[in-house]
CSV table of C-alpha atoms and ligand atoms in Angstrom, one decimal:
chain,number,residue,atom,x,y,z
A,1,UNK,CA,143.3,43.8,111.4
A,2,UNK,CA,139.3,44.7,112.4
A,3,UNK,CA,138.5,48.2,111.6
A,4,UNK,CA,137.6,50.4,115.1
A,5,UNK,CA,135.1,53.1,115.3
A,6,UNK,CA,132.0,54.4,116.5
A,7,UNK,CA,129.7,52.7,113.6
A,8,UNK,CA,126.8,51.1,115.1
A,9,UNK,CA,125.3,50.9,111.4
A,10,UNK,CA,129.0,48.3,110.5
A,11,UNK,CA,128.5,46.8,113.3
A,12,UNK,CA,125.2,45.6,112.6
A,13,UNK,CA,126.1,44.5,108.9
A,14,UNK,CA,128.9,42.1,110.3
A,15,UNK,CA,126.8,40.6,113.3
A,16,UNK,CA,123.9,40.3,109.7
A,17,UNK,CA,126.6,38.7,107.7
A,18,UNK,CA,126.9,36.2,110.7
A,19,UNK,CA,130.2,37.5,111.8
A,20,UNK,CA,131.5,38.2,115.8
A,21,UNK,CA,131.8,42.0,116.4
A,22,UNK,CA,133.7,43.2,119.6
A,23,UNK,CA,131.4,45.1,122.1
A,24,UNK,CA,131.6,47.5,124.2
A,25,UNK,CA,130.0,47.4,127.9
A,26,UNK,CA,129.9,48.7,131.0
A,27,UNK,CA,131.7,45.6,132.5
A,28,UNK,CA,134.5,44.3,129.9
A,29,UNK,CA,134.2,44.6,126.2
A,30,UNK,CA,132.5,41.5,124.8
A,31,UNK,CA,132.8,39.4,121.5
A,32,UNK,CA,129.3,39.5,120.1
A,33,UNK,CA,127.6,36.9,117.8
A,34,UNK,CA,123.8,36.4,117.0
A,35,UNK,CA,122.6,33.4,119.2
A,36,UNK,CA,120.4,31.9,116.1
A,37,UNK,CA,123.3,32.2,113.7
A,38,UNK,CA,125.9,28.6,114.7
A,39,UNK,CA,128.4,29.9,112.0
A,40,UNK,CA,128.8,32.9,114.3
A,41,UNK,CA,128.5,31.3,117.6
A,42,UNK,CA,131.5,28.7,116.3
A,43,UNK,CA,133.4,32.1,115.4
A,44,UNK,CA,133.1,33.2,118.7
A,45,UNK,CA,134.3,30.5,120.4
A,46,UNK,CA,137.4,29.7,117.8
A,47,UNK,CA,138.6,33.4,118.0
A,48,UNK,CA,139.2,32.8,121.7
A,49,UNK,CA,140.2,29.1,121.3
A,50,UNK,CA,137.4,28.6,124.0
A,51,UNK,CA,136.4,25.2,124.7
A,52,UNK,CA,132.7,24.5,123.4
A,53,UNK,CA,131.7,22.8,127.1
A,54,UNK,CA,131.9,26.6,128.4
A,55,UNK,CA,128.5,28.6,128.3
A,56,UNK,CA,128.2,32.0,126.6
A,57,UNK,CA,126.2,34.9,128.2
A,58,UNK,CA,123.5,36.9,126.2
A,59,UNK,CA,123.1,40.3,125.7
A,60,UNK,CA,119.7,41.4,125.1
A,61,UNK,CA,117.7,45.3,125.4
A,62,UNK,CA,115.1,45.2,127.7
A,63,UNK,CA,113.2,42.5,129.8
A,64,UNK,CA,110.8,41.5,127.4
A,65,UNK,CA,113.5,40.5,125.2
A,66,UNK,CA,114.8,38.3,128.5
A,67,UNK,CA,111.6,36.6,128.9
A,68,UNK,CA,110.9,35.3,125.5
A,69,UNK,CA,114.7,33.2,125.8
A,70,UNK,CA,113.3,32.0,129.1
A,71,UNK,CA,110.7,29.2,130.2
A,72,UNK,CA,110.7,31.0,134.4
A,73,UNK,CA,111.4,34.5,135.2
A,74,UNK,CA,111.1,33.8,139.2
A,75,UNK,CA,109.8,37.0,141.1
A,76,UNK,CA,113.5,37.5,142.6
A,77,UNK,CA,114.7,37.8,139.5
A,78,UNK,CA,112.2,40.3,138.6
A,79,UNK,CA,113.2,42.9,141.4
A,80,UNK,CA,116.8,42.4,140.4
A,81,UNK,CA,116.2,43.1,136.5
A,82,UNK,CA,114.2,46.2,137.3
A,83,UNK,CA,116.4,47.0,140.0
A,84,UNK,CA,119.6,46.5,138.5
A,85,UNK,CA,119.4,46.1,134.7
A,86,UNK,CA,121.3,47.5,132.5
A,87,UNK,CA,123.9,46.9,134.6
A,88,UNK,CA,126.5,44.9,135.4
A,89,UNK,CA,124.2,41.7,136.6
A,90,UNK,CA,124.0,38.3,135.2
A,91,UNK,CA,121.2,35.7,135.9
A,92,UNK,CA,120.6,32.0,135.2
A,93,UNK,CA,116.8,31.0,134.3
A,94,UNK,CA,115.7,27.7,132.4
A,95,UNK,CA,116.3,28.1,128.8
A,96,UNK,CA,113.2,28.2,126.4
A,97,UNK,CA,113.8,25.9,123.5
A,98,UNK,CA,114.0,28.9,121.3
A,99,UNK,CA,117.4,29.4,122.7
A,100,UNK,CA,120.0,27.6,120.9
A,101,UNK,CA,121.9,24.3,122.9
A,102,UNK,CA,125.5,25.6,121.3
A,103,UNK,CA,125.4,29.2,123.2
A,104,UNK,CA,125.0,26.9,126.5
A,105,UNK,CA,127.0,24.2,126.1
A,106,UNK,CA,124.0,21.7,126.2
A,107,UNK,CA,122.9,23.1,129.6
A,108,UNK,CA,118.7,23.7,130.1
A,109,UNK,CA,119.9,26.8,131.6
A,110,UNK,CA,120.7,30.2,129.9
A,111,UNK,CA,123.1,33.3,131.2
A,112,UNK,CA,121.3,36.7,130.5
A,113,UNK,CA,122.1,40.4,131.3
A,114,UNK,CA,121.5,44.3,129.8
A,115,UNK,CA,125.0,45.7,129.4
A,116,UNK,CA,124.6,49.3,130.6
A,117,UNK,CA,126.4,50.9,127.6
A,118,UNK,CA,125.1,53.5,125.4
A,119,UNK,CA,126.5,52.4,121.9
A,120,UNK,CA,125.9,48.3,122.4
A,121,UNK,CA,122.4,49.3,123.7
A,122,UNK,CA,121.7,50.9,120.8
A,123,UNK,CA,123.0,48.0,118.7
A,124,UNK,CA,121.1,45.6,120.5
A,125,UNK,CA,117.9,47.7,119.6
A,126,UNK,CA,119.0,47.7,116.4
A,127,UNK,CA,120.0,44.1,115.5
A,128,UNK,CA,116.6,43.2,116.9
A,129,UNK,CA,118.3,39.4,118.0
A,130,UNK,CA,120.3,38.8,121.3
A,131,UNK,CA,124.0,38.7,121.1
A,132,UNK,CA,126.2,35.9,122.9
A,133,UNK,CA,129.2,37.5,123.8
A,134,UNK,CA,132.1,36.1,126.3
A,135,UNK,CA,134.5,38.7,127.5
A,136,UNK,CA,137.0,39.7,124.3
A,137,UNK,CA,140.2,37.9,125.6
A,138,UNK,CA,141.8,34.8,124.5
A,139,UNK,CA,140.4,32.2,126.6
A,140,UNK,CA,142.1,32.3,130.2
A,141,UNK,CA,144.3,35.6,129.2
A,142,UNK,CA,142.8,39.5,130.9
A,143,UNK,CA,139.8,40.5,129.9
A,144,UNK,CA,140.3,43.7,128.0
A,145,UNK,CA,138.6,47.3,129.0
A,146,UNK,CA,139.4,49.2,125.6
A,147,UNK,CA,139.3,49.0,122.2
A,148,UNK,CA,142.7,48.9,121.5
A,149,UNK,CA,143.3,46.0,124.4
A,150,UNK,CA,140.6,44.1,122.0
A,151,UNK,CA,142.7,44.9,119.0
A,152,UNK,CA,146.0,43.8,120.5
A,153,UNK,CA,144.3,40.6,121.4
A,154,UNK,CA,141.5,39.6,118.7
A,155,UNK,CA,142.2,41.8,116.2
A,156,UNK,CA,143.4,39.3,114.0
A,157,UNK,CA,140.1,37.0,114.4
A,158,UNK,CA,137.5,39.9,114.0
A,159,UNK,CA,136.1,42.6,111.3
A,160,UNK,CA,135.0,45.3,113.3
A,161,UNK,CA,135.6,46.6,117.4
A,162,UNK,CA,133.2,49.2,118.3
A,163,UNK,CA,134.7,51.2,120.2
A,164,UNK,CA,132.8,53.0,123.3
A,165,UNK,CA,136.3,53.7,125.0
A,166,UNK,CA,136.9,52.5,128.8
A,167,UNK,CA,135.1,50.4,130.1
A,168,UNK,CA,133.4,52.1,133.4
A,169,UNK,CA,133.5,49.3,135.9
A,170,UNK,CA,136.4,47.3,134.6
A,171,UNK,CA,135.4,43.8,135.9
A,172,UNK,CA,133.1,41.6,134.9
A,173,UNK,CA,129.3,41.6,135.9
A,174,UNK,CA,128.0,39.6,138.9
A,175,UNK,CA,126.4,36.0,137.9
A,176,UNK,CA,123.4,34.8,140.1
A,177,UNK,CA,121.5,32.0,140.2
A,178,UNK,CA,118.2,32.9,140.7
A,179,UNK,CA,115.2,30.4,142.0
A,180,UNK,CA,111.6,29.9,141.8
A,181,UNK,CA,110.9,29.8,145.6
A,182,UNK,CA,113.3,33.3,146.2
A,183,UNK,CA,117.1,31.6,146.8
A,184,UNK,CA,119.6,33.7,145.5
A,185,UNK,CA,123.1,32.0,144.9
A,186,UNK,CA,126.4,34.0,144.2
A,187,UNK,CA,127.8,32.3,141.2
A,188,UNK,CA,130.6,35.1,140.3
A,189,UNK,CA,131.5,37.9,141.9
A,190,UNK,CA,131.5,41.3,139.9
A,191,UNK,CA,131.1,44.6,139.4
A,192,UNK,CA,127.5,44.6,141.3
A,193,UNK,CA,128.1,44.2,145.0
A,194,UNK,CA,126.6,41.8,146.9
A,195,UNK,CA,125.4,43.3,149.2
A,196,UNK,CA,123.4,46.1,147.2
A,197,UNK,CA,121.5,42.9,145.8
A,198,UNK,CA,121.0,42.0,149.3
A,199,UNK,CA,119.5,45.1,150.4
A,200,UNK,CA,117.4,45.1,147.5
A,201,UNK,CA,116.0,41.9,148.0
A,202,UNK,CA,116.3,41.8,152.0
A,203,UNK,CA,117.5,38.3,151.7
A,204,UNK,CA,121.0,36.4,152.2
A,205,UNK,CA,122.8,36.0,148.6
A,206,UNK,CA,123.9,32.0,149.0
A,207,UNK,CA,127.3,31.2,148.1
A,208,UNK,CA,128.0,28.4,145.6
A,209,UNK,CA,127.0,25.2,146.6
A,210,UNK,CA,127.6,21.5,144.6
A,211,UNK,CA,124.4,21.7,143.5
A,212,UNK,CA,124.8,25.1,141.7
A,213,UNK,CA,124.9,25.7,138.4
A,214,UNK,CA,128.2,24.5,137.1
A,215,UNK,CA,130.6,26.2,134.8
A,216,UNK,CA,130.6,29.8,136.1
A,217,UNK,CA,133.8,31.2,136.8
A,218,UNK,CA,134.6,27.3,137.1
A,219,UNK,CA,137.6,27.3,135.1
A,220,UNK,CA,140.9,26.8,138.1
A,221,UNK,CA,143.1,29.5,135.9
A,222,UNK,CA,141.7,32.6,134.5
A,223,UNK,CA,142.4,36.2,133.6
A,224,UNK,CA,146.1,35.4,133.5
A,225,UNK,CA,148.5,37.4,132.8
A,226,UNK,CA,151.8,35.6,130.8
A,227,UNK,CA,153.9,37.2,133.2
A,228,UNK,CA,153.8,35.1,136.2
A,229,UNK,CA,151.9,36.6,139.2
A,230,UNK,CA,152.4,36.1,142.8
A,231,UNK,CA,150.1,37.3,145.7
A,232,UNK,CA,150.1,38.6,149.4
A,233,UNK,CA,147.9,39.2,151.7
A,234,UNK,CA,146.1,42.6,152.4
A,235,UNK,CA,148.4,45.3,154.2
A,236,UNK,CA,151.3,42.7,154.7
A,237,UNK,CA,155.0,43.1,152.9
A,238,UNK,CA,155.4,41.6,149.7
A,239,UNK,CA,157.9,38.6,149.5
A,240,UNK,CA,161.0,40.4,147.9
A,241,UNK,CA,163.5,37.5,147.1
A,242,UNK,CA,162.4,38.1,143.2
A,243,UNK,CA,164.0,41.4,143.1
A,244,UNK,CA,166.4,39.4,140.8
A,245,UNK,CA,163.6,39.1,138.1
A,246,UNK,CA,162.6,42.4,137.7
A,247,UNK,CA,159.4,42.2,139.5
A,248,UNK,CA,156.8,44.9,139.2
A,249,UNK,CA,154.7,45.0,142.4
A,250,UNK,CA,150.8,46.2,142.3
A,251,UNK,CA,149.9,47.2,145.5
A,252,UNK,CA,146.1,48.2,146.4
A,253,UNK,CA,146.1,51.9,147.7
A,254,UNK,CA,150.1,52.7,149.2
A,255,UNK,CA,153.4,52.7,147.0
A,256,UNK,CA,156.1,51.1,149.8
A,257,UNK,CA,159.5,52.3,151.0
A,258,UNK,CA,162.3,50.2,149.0
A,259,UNK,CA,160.9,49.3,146.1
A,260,UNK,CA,162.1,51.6,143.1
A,261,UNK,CA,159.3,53.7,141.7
A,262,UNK,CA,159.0,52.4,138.6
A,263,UNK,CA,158.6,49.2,139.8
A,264,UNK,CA,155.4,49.9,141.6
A,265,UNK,CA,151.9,50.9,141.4
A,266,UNK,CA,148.7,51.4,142.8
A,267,UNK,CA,145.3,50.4,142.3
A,268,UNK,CA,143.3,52.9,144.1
A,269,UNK,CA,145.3,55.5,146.3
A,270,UNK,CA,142.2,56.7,147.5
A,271,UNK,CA,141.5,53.0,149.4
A,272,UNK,CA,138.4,52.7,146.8
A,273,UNK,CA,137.9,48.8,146.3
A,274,UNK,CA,135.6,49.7,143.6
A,275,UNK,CA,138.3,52.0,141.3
A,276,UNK,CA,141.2,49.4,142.1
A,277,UNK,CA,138.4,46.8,140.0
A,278,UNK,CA,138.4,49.7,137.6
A,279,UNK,CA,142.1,49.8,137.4
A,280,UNK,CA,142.9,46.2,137.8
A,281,UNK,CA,143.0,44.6,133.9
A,282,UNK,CA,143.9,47.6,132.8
A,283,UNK,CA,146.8,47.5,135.5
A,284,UNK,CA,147.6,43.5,134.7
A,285,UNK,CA,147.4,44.2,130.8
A,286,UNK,CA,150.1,47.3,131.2
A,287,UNK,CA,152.2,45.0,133.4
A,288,UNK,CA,152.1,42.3,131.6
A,289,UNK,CA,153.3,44.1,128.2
A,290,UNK,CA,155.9,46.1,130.9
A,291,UNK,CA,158.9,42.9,129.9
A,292,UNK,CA,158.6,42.3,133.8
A,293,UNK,CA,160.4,38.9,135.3
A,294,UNK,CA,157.0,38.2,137.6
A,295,UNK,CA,154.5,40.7,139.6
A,296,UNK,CA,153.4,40.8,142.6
A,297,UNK,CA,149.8,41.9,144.0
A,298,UNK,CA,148.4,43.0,146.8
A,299,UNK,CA,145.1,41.2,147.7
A,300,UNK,CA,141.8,43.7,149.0
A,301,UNK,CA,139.8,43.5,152.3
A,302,UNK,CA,137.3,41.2,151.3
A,303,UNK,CA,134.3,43.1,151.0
A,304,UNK,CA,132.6,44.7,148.7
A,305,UNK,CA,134.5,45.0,145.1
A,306,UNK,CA,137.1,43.4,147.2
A,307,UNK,CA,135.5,40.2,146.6
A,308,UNK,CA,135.6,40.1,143.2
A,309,UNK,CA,138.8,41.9,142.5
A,310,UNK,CA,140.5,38.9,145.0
A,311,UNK,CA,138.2,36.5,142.9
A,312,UNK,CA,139.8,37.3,139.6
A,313,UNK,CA,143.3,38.0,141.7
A,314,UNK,CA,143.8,34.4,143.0
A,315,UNK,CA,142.3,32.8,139.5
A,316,UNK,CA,144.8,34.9,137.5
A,317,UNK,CA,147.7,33.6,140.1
A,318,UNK,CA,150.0,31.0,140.6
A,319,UNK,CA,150.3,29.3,143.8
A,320,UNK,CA,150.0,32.1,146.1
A,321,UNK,CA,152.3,33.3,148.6
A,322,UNK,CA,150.9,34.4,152.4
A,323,UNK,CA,147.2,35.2,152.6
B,401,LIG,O1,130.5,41.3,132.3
B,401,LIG,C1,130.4,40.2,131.7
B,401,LIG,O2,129.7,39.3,132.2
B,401,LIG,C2,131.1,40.0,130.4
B,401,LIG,C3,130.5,41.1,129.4
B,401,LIG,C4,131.0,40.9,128.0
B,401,LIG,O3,129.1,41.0,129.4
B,401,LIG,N1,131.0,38.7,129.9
B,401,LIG,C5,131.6,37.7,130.5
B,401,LIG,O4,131.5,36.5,129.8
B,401,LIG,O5,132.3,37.8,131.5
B,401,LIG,P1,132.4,35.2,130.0
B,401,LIG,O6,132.0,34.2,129.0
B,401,LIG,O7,133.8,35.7,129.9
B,401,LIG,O8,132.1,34.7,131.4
B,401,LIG,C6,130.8,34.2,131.6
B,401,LIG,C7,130.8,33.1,132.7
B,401,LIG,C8,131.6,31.9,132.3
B,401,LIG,O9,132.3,31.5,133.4
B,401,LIG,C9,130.5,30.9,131.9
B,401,LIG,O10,130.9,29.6,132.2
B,401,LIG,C10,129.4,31.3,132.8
B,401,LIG,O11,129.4,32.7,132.8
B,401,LIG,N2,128.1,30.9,132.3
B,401,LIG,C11,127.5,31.2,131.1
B,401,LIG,N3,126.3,30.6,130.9
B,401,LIG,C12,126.1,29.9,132.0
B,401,LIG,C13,125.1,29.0,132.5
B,401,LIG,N4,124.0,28.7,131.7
B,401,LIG,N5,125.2,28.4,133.7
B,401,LIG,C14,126.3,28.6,134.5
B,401,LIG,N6,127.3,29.4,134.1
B,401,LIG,C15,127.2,30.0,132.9
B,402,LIG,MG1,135.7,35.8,130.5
């Protein structure tokens, strides 16, 4: 099993020795590899049985350490990084050719963002090379918040999780694509909202077209529980026919009359889209370890942290039921 603790110094001497460290960030914890090292980058992507056609993002420290992996840093992009980085915001720029082909599938583009986390910032500074790193699940399964979800899930595959304990936003970072001529495109919601970018840049964030950038969040399942998970629409009743399977229901902000209370849960029961996104892997991964016949969630308004919670809601979901 990987060793957990607070050792920047071990983590280093794996991620030297060309081995994947887990990571913690602001978002999800990550499974971190250096991008020049293939041995590592192949670790990476067999420890979550990933295919090798799907991108990896990478981590770097600051934005000179952007530039040099890219051949464009488009002025939009520019306000966003300074605006918004570290934080919980990942853009697409043409690759340089320093930047390995196997971190991005064969694509010209590359994925970057500063994680806004203390110890993996430190690391980062440290290592001195960027670090790919995917979320620290098996591929299609939650993405997990703490160090002992990675450890339950990789801990197996890996020598060392450093641990930097919940993760604060709980969902994964918001993926752009970002364009010469000022054209933002939404390619993944996340933990930045949308509109805070659109303030910042007083322009319209595009949503994905044809033509965008493929791959992100592309994948039709994703962030799965194994328990089967059923959905309903915003403030309506859930469906209670599966009563007969022991169904634990997840409901956004209000616990409901006839449902036995440890059978139910909330999100946020303030009404705070942004602590259910906080809550909801962390919510899933209890559930899902909770021996439970199916669950059924309530989907959010649709705005803000709505978006993405619904986002990662409706991939995690069979077919859904009502809205
Ligand atoms: O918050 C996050 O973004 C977390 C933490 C660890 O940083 N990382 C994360 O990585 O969510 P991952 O691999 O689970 O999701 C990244 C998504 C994938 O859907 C991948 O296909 C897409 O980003 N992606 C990566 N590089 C891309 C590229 N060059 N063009 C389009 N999509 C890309
Ligand atoms: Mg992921």
């Amino acid at each position: 099993m990987a060793t957990i603790g607070t050792d920047i110094e071990k983590a280093v001497y794996w991620l030297e020795k060309g081995e994947v460290v887990a990571i913690p960030t602001e978002t999800v914890y990550g499974l971190a590899g250096n991008i020049y090292n293939e041995g590592a980058i192949a670790k990476i992507y067999a420890a979550k049985a990933r295919p090798r056609t799907n991108p990896l993002i990478v981590h770097v420290a600051d934005i000179a350490a952007a530039e040099a992996l890219v051949t464009e840093f488009p002025p939009v992009a520019r306000e966003l990084a300074t605006a918004f980085w570290p934080g919980p915001l990942t853009m697409i720029f043409p690759k340089s050719e320093t930047v390995p082909d196997s971190i991005t599938a064969g694509e010209k583009t590359v994925a970057i963002r500063i994680p806004d986390h203390p110890l993996t910032l430190a690391l980062l500074k440290a290592t001195g090379f960027p670090l790919a790193a995917p979320s620290a699940n098996p591929y299609n399964y939650i993405s997990p918040v703490t160090a002992a979800q990675v450890n339950d899930m990789l801990g197996d595959k890996i020598p060392y999780i450093l641990d930097g304990g919940r993760c604060t936003k709980g969902i994964e970072s918001t993926i752009l694509a970002v364009q010469q001529d000022g054209q933002v495109q939404l390619l993944r919601p996340g933990a930045l909202n949308v509109n805070l970018i659109e303030e910042k840049i007083n322009t319209t964030v595009g949503q994905k077209t044809k033509e965008s950038p493929a791959h992100a969040g592309m994948s039709k399942v994703h962030y799965s529980p194994r328990t089967p998970l059923y959905l309903f629409g915003t403030g309506t009743d859930p469906v209670q026919e599966r009563t007969g399977e022991k169904t634990a229901y997840l409901f956004f902000k209000e616990k409901r009359s006839g449902i036995p209370d440890d059978r139910q849960w909330v999100l946020s029961s303030g009404g705070d889209p942004s602590e259910a996104a906080w809550n909801l892997y962390d919510s899933l991964y209890m559930l899902d370890q909770g021996g439970f016949g199916s669950i059924m969630a309530e989907l959010l308004p649709e705005t803000g942290a709505g978006l993405a919670v619904n986002d990662r809601l409706r991939k995690a979901a069979q077919p859904y039921i009502g809205k």
